[in-house]
mmCIF file with all atom_site columns, C-alpha atoms in Angstrom:
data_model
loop_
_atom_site.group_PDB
_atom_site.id
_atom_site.type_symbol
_atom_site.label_atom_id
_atom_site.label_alt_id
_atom_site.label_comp_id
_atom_site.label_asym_id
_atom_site.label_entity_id
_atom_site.label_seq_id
_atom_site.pdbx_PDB_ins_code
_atom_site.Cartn_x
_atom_site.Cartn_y
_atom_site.Cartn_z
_atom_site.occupancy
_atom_site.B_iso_or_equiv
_atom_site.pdbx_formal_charge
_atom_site.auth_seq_id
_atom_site.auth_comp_id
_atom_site.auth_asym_id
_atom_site.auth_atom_id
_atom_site.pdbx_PDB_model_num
ATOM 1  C CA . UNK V 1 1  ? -39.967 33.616 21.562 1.00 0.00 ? 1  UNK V CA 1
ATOM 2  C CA . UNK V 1 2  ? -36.640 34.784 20.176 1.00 0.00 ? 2  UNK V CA 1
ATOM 3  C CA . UNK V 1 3  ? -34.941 31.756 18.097 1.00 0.00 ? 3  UNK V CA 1
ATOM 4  C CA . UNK V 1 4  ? -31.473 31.753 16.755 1.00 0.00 ? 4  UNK V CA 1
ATOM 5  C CA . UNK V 1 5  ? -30.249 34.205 13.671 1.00 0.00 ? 5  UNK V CA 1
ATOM 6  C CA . UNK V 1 6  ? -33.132 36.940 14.868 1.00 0.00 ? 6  UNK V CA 1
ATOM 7  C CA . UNK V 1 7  ? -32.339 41.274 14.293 1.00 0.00 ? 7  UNK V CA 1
ATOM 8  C CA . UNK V 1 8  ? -35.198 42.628 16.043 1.00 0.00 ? 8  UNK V CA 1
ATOM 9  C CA . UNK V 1 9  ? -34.724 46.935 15.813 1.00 0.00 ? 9  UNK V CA 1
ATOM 10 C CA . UNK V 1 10 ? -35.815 49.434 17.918 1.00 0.00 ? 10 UNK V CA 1
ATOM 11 C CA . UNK V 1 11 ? -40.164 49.771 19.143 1.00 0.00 ? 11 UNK V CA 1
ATOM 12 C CA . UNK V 1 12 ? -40.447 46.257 18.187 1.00 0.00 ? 12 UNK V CA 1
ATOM 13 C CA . UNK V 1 13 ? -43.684 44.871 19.458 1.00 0.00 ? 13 UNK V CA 1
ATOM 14 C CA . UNK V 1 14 ? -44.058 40.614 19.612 1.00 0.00 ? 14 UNK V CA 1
ATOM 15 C CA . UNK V 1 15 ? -47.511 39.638 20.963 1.00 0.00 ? 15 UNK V CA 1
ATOM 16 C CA . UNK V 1 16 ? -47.814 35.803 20.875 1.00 0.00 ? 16 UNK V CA 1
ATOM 17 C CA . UNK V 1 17 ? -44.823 35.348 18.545 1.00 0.00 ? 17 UNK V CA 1
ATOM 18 C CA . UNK V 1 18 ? -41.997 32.807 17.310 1.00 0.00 ? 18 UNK V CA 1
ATOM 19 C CA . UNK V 1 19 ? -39.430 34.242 15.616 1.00 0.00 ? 19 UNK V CA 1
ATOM 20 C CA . UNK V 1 20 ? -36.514 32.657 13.651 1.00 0.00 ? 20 UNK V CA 1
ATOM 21 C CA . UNK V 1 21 ? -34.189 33.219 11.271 1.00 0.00 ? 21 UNK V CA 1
ATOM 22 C CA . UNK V 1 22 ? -35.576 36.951 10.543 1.00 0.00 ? 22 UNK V CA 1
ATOM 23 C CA . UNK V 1 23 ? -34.704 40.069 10.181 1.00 0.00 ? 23 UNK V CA 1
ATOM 24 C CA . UNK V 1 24 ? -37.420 42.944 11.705 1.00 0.00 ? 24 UNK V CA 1
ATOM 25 C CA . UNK V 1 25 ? -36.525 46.347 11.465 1.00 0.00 ? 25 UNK V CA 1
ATOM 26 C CA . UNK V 1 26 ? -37.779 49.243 13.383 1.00 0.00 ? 26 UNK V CA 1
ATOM 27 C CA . UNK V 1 27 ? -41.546 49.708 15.164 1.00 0.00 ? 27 UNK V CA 1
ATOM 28 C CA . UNK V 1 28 ? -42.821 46.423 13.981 1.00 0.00 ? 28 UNK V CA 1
ATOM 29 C CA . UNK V 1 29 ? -45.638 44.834 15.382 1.00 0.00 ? 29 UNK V CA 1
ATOM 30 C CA . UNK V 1 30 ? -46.784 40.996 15.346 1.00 0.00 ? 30 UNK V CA 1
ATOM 31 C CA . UNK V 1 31 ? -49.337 39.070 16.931 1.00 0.00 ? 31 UNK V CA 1
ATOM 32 C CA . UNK V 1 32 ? -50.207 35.637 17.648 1.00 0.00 ? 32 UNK V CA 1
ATOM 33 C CA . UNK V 1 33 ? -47.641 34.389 14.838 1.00 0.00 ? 33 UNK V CA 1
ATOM 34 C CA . UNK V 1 34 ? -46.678 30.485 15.641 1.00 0.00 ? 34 UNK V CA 1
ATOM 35 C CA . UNK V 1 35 ? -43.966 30.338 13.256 1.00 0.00 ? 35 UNK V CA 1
ATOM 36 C CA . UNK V 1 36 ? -42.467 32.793 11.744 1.00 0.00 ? 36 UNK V CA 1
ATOM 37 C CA . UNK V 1 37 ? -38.981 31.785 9.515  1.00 0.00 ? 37 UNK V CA 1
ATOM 38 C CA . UNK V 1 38 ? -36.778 33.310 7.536  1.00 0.00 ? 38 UNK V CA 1
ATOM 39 C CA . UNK V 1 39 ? -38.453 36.339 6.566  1.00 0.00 ? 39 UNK V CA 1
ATOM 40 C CA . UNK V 1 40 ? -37.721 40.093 6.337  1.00 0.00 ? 40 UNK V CA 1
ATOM 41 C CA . UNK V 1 41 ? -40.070 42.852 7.547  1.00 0.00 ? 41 UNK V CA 1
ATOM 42 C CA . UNK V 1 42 ? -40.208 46.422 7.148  1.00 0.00 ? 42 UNK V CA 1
ATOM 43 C CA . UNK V 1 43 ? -40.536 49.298 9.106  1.00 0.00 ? 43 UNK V CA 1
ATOM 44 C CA . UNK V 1 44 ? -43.483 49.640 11.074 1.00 0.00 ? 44 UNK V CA 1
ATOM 45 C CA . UNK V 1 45 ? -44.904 46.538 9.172  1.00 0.00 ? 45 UNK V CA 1
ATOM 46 C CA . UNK V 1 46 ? -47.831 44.878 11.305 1.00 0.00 ? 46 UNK V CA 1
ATOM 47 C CA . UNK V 1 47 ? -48.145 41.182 10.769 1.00 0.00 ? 47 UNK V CA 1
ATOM 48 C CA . UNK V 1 48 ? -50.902 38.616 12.085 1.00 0.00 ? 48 UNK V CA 1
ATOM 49 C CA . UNK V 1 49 ? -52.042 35.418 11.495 1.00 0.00 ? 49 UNK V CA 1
ATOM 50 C CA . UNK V 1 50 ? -55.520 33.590 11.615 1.00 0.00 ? 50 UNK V CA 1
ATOM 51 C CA . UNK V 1 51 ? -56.045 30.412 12.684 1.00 0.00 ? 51 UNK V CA 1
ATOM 52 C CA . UNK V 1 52 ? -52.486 29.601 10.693 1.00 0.00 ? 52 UNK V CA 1
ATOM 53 C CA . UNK V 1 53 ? -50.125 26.732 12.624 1.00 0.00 ? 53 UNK V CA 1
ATOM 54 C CA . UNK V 1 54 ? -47.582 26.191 9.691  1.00 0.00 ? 54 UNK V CA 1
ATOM 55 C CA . UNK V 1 55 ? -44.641 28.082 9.425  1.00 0.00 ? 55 UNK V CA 1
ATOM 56 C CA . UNK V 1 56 ? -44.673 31.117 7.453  1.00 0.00 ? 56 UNK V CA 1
ATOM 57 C CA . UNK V 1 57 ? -42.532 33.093 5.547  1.00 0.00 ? 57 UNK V CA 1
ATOM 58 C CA . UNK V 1 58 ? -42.892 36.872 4.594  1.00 0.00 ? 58 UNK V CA 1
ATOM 59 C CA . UNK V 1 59 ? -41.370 39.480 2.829  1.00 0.00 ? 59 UNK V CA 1
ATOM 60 C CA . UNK V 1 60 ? -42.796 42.758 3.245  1.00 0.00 ? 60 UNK V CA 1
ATOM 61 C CA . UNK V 1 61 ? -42.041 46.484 3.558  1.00 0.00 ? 61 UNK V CA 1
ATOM 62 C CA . UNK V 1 62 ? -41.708 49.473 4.955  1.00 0.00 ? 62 UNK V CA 1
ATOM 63 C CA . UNK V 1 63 ? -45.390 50.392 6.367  1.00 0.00 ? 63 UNK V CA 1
ATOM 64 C CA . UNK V 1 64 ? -47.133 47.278 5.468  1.00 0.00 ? 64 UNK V CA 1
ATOM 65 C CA . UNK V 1 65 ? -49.737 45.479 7.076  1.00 0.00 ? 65 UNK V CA 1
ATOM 66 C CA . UNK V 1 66 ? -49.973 41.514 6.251  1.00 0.00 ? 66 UNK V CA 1
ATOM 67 C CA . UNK V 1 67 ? -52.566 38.915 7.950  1.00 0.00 ? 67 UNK V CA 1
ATOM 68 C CA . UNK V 1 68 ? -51.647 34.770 6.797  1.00 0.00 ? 68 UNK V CA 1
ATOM 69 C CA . UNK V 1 69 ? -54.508 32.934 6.431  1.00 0.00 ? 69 UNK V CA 1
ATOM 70 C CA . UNK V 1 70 ? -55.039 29.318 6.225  1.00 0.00 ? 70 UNK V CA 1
#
């Protein structure tokens, strides 16, 4: 789910996830992610989340891979 205030570029891949508030740049890829707010992601940055039903916020770069946990 796309929420309001969202820049999702080009190859973006959303398995599973709420978005809001974000900015994702180009190729990346997110699965199963509940919640995610306010938050800026890289290029090609692959995000996931474990067992994790509170809102998260990242900041990450270009290339980087990031799994919340509990």
């Amino acid at each position: 789910i796309i929420g309001p205030d969202v820049s999702v570029g080009e190859n973006c891949v959303l398995n599973g996830a709420r978005v809001a508030e974000s900015i994702l740049l180009e190729g990346v890829t997110a699965h199963s992610i509940p919640d995610l707010r306010r938050s800026i992601v890289g290029r090609f940055a692959d995000l996931s989340v474990a067992d994790h039903a509170q809102p998260c916020r990242l900041i990450v770069g270009d290339h980087a891979r990031a799994e919340v946990t509990p």
